[in-house]
Coordinates of C-alpha atoms and ligand atoms in Angstrom, one line a residue:
X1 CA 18.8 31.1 -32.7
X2 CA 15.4 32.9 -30.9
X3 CA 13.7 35.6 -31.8
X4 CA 12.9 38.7 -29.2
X5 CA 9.5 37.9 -29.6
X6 CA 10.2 33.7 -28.5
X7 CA 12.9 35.2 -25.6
X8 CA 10.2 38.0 -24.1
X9 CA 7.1 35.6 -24.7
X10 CA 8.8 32.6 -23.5
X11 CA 11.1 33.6 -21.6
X12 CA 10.7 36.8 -19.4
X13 CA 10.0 37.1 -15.8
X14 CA 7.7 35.1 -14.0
X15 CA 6.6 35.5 -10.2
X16 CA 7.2 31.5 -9.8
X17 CA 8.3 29.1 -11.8
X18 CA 7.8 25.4 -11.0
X19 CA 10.2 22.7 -12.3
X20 CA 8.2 19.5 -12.8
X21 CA 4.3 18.8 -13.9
X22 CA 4.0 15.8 -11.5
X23 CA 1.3 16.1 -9.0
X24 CA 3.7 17.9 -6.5
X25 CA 5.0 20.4 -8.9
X26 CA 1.2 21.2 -10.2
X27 CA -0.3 21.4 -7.1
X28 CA 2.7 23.9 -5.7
X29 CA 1.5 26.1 -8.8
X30 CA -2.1 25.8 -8.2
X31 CA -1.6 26.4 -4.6
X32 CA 0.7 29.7 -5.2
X33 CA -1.8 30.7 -8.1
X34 CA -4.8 30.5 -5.4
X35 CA -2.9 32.8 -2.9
X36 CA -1.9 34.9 -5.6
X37 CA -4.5 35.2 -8.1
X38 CA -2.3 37.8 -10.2
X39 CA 1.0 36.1 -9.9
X40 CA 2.2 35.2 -13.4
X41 CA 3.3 31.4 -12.9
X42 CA 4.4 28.7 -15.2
X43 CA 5.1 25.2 -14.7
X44 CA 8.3 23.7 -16.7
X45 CA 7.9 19.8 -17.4
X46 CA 10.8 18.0 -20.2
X47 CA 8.6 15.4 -21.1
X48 CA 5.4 15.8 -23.9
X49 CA 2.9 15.2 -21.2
X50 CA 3.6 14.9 -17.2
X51 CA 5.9 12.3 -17.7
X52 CA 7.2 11.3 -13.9
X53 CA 6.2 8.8 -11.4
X54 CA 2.4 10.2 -11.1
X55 CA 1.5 8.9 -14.4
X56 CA 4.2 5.7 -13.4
X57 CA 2.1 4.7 -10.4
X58 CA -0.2 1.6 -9.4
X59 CA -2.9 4.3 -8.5
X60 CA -3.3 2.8 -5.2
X61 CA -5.0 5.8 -2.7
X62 CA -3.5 4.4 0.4
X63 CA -1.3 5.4 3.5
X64 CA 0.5 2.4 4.6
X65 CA 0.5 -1.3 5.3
X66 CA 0.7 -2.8 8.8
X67 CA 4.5 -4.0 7.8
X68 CA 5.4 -0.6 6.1
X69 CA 4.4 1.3 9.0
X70 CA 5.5 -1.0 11.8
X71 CA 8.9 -0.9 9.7
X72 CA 8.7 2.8 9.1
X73 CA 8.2 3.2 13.4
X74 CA 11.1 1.4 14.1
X75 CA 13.3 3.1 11.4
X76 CA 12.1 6.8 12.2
X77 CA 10.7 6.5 15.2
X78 CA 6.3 6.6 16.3
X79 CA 6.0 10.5 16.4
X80 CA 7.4 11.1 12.6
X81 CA 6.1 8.1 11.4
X82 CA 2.1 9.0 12.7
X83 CA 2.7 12.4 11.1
X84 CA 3.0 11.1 8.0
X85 CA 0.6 8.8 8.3
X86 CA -1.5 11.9 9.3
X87 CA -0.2 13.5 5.9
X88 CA -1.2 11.2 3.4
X89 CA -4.4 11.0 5.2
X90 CA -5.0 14.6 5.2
X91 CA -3.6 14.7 1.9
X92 CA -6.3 12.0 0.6
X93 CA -9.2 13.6 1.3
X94 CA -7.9 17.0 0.0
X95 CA -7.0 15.2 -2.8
X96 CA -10.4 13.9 -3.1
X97 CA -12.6 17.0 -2.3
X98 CA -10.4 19.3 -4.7
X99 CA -10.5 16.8 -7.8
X100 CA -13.7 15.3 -7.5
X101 CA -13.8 11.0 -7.0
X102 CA -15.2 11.0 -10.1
X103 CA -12.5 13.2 -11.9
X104 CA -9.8 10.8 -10.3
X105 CA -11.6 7.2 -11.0
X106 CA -12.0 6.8 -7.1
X107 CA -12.8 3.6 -6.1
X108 CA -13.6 3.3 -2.4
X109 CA -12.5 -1.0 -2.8
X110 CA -10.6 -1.2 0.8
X111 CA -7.3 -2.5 0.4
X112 CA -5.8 -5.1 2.5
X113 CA -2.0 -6.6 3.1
X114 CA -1.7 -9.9 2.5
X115 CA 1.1 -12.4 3.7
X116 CA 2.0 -16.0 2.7
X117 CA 1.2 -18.8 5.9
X118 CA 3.8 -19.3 7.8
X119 CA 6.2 -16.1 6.9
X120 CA 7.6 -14.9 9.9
X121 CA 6.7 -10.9 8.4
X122 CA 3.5 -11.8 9.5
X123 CA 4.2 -13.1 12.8
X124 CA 5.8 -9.9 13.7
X125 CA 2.8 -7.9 12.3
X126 CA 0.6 -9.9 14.2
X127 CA 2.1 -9.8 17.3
X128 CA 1.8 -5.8 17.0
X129 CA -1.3 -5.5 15.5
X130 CA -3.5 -3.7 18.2
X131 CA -0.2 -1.8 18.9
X132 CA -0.8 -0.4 15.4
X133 CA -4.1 0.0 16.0
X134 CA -3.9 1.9 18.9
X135 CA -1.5 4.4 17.9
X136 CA -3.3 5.1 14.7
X137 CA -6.5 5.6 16.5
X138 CA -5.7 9.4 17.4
X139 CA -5.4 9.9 13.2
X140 CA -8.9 8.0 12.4
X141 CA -10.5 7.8 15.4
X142 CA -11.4 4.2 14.9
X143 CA -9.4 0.9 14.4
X144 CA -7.7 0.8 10.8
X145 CA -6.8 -2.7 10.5
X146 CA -8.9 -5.9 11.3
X147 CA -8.1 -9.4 9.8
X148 CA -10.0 -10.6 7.2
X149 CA -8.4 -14.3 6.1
X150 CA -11.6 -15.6 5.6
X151 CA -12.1 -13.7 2.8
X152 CA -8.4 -15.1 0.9
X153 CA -10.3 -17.7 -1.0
X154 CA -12.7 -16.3 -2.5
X155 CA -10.6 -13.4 -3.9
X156 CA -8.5 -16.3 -5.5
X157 CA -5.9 -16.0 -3.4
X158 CA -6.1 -19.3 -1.7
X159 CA -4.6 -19.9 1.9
X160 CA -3.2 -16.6 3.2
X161 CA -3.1 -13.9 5.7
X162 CA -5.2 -10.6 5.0
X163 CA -5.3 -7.4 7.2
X164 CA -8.2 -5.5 5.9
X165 CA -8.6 -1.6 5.5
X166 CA -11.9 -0.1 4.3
X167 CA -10.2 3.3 4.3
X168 CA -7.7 2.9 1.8
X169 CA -9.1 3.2 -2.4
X170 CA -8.0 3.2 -6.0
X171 CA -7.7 5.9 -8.6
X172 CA -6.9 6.0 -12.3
X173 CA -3.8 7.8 -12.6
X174 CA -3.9 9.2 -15.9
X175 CA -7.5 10.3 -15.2
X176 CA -6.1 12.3 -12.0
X177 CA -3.3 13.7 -13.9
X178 CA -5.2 14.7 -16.3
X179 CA -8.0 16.6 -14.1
X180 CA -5.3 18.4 -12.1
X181 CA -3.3 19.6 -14.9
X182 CA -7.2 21.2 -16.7
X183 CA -7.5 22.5 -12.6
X184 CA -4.5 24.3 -12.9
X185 CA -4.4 25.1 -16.5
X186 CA -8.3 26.7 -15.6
X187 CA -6.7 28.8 -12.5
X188 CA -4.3 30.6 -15.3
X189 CA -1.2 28.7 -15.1
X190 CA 0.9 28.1 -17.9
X191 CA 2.2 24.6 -18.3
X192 CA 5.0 23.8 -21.0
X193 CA 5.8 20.7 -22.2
X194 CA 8.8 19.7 -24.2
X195 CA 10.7 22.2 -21.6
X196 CA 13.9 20.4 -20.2
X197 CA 15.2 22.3 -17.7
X198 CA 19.5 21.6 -17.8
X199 CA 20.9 24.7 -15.2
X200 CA 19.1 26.9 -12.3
X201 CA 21.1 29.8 -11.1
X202 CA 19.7 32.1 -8.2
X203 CA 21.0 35.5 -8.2
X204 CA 20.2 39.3 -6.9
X205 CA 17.6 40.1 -9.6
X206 CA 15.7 36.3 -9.4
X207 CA 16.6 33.2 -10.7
X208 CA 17.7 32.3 -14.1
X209 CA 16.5 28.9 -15.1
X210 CA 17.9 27.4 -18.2
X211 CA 15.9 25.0 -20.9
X212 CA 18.0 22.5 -23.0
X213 CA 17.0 24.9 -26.2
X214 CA 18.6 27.8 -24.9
X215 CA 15.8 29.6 -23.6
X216 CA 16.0 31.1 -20.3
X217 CA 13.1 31.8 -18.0
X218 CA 13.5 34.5 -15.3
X219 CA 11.4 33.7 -12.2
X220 CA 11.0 35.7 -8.7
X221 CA 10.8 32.7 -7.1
X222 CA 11.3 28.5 -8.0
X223 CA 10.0 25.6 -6.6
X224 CA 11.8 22.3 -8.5
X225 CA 9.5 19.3 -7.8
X226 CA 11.1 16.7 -10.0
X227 CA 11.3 14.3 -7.3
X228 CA 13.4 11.0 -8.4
X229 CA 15.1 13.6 -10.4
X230 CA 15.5 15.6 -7.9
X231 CA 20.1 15.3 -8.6
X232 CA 20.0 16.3 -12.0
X233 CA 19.5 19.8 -11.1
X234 CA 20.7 19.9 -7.2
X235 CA 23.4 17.4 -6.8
X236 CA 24.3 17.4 -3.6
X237 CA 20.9 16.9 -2.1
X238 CA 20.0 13.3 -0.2
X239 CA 17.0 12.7 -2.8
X240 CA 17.9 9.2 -4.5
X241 CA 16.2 7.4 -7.2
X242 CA 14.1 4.1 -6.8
X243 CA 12.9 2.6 -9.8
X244 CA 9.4 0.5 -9.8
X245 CA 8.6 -2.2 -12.4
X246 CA 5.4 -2.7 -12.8
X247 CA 3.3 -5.3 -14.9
X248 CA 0.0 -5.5 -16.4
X249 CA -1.6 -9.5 -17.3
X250 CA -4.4 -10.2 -20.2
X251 CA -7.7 -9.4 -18.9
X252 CA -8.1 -12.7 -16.5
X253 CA -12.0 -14.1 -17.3
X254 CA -13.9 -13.5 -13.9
X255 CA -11.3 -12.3 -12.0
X256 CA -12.0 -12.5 -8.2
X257 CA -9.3 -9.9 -7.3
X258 CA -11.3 -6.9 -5.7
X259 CA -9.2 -3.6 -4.3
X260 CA -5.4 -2.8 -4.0
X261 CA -3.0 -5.5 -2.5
X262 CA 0.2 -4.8 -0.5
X263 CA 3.0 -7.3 0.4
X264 CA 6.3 -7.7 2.2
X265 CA 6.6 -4.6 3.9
X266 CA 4.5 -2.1 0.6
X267 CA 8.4 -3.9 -1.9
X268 CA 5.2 -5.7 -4.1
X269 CA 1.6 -4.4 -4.8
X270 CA -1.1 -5.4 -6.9
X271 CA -4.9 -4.6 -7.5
X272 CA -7.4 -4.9 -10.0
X273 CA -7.5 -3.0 -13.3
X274 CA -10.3 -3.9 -15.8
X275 CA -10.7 -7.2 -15.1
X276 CA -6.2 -7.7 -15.1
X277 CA -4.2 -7.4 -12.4
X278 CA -1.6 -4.9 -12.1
X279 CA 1.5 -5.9 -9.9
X280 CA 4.4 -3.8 -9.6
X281 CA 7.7 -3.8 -7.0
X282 CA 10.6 -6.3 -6.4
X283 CA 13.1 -3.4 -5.7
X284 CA 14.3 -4.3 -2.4
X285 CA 15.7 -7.8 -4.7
X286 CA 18.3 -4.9 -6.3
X287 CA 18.5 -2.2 -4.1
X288 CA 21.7 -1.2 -5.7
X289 CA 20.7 -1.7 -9.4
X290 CA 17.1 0.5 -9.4
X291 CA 19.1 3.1 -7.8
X292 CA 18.6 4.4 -11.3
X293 CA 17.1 7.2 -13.3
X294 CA 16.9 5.1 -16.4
X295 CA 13.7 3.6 -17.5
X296 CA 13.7 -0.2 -18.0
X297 CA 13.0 -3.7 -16.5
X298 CA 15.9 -6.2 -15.7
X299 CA 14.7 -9.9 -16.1
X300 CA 15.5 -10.8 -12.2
X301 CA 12.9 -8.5 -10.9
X302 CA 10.5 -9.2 -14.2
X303 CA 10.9 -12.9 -13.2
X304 CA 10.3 -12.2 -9.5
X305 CA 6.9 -10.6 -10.4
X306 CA 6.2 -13.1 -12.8
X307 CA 6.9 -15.7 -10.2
X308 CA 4.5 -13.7 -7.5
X309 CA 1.9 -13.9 -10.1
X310 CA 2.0 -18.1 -10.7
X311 CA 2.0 -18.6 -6.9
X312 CA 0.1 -16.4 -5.2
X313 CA -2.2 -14.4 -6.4
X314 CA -2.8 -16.1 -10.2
X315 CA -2.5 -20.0 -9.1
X316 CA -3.3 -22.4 -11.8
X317 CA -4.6 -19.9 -14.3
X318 CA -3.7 -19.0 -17.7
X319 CA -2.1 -15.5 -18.4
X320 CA 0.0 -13.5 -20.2
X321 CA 1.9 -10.1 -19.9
X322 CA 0.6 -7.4 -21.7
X323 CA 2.4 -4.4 -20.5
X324 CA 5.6 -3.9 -18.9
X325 CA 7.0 -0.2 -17.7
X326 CA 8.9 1.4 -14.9
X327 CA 8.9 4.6 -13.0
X328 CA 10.9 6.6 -11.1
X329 CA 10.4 7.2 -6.9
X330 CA 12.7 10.0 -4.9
X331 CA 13.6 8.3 -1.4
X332 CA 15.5 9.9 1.0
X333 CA 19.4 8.5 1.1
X334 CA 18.7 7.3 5.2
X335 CA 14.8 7.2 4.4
X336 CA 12.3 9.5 6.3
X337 CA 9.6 12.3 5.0
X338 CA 9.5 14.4 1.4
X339 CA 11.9 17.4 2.1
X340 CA 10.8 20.8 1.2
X341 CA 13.5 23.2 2.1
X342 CA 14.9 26.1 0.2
X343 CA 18.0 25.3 -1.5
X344 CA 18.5 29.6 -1.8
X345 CA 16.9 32.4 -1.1
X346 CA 14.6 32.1 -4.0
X347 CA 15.1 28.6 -4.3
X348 CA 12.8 25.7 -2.7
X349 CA 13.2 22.1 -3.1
X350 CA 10.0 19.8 -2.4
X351 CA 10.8 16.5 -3.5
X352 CA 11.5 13.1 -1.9
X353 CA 7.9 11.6 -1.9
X354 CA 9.0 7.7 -1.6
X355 CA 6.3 5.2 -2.4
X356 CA 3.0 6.7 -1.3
X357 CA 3.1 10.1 -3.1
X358 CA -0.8 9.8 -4.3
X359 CA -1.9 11.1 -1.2
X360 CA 0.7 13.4 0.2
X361 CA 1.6 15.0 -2.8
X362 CA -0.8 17.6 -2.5
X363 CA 0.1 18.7 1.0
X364 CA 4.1 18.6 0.4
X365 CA 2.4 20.7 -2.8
X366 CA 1.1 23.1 -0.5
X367 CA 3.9 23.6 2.4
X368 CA 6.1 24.5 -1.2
X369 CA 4.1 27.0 -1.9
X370 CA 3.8 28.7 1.5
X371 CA 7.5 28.8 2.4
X372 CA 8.4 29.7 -1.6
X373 CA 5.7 32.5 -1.2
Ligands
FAD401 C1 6.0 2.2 -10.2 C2 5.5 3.1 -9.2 C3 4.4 2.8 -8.5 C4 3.9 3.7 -7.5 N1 2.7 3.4 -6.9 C5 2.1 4.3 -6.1 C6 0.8 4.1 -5.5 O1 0.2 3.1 -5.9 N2 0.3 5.0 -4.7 C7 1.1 6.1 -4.3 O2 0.6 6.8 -3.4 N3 2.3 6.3 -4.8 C8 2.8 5.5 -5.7 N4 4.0 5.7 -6.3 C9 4.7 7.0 -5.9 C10 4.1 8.2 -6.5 O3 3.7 8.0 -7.8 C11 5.0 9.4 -6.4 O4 5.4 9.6 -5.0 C12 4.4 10.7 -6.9 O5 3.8 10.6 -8.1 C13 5.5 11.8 -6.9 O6 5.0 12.9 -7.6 P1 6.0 14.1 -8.0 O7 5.2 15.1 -8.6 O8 6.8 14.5 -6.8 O9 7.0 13.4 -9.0 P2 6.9 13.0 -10.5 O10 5.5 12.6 -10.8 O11 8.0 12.1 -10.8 O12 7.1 14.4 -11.2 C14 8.4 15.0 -11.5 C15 8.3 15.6 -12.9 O13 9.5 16.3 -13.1 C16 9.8 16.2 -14.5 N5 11.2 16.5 -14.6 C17 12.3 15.8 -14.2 N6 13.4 16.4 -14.5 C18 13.1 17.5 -15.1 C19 13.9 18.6 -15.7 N7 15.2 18.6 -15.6 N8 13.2 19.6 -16.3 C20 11.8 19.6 -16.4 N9 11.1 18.6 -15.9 C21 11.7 17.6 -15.2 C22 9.4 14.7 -14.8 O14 9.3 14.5 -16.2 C23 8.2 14.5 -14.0 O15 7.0 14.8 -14.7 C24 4.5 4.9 -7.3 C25 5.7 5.2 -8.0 C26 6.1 4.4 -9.0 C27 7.3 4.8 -9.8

């Protein structure tokens, strides 16, 4: 039972109402705050704290491997594929500039993809490599990738294949989240926690969007930016879930590791946190079965990382796992870009972010707030 004063406080009419604090949903608000500095907007997340892939992630500040992105070109074809590339470049250095390095725990480490002797992956890469290269170079104006096996030993990771980026970094993820939400909390946005939403309906005087406590907040306008959530509140939409598992060793004396690591296509990745290493993926081993909004880890893919960790990039040394968690991705059902498209005519949908959301989240964040506006 609520109050008036809890219904016209909490509830009443908002210009926009974001549903989601990840970093797509903040940004959207702090984007649509910034091109209307009166606009009352509030930003609806279920969880106690943003509690959605952002804070999931492996904080890695990158825009592709040489196998994603060969992989991605053949799937989508060169012309979409270099535009998002171009995104979550663009979207890096926004990201950067509007946070602060500092703010975010930027570390400018290079990152590098690295692939076993004799796989065949990297024969294919290989054989493309200056392919790659080339069509990147309108984007950076300078070759991304260069090969850099001579450095596999000593970063302990003993006979492999490396392809070297200095462009790609590391951030903390907590630290960034927690930046962006005192950035938009500073530009007058109101941010509720604890605030499930369970029912949107769109309708000639604004939409009506319900919490789980019976609350119902009136908004001109909505963006929903719950990403791998995306089905809860718009079913029919081609957003699926993709669970990560991600693990985190005992602190590893004199660890060699340096900068973020991808493998097999951007399935595993690793880098160094505080002296540990932090390796997350193994999905592609159960497509089906982290199709999944549920949190968790299934001892396959635990094994699998476990596994990655003894041969390749741990060999011979002594470790234990500390932490174990998961986190929800959105993917497109037939893969491709994050969709923002309005759902109604107050309605807009930005959501869909696949893997590498670090970086592009902020300009998916801003294309939301121009078409909702
Ligand atoms: C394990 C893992 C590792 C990753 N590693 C990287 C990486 O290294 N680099 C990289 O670039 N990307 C990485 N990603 C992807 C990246 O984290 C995401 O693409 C990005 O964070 C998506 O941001 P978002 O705001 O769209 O979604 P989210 O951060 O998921 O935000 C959605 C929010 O909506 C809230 N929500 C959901 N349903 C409701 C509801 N009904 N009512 C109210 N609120 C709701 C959720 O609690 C959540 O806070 C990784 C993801 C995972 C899971």
């Amino acid at each position: 039972m609520k109050s008036i004063w809890e219904h016209t406080a909490f509830g009443g009419e908002h210009d926009l109402a974001v549903i989601g604090a990840g970093i797509t949903g903040l940004f959207t608000a702090w984007h649509y705050r910034r091109q209307h500095p009166s606009a009352r907007v509030v930003v609806l997340e279920r969880g106690s704290h943003p509690a959605g892939a952002s804070v999931k992630n492996a904080g890695f500040a990158c825009f592709g491997s040489p196998s994603e992105l060969l992989r991605d070109m053949d799937a989508e074809g060169m012309e979409l594929a270099l535009h998002r590339v171009e995104e979550r470049w663009r979207g890096l250095i926004e990201l950067r500039e509007t946070l602060g390095d500092a703010a975010i725990g930027f570390e400018a480490g290079g990152g590098y993809e690295l692939s076993r002797k004799h796989d065949p992956l990297y024969t294919r890469v290989a054989e493309r490599f200056s392919m790659l290269n080339q069509a990147l170079r309108d984007i950076f104006g300078q070759d991304v990738f260069s090969w850099a096996d001579e450095r596999a030993s000593a970063l302990g990771l003993g006979d492999a294949h490396l392809a070297w980026n200095p462009l790609e970094g590391a951030v903390d993820s907590g630290m960034l989240v927690r930046a962006l939400l005192a950035k938009v909390q500073g530009a007058g946005v109101e941010v509720r926690f604890n605030a499930p939403v369970v029912a949107w309906e769109d309708g000639a005087s604004g939409v009506e969007i319900h919490l789980k406590d019976g609350i119902v907040v009136k908004a001109a306008r909505t963006v929903i930016a719950t990403n791998g959530y995306a089905r809860d509140l718009v079913p029919g939409t081609d957003i699926l879930p993709g669970r990560g598992q991600v693990v985190l060793t005992s602190p590893i004396p004199g660890l060699p590791l340096k900068g973020t690591f991808h493998l097999d296509e951007g399935y595993y990745y690793f880098r160094d946190y505080q002296g540990r290493v932090l390796l997350g993926g193994g999905r592609h081993l159960d497509k089906a079965g982290e199709t999944t909004t549920g949190e968790g880890t299934t001892p396959g893919i635990q094994e699998a990382l476990q596994d990655l960790l003894r041969s390749t990039i741990l060999p011979g040394q002594d470790f234990r796992i500390e932490q174990r968690w998961s986190g929800i991705m959105g993917f497109r059902a037939q893969g491709g870009p994050p969709v923002v498209a309005p759902l109604s005519p107050n309605v807009v949908l930005a959501a869909g972010l696949g893997g590498i959301g670090v970086a592009i989240g902020i300009r998916v964040a801003r294309e939301a707030a121009e078409l909702v506006g």
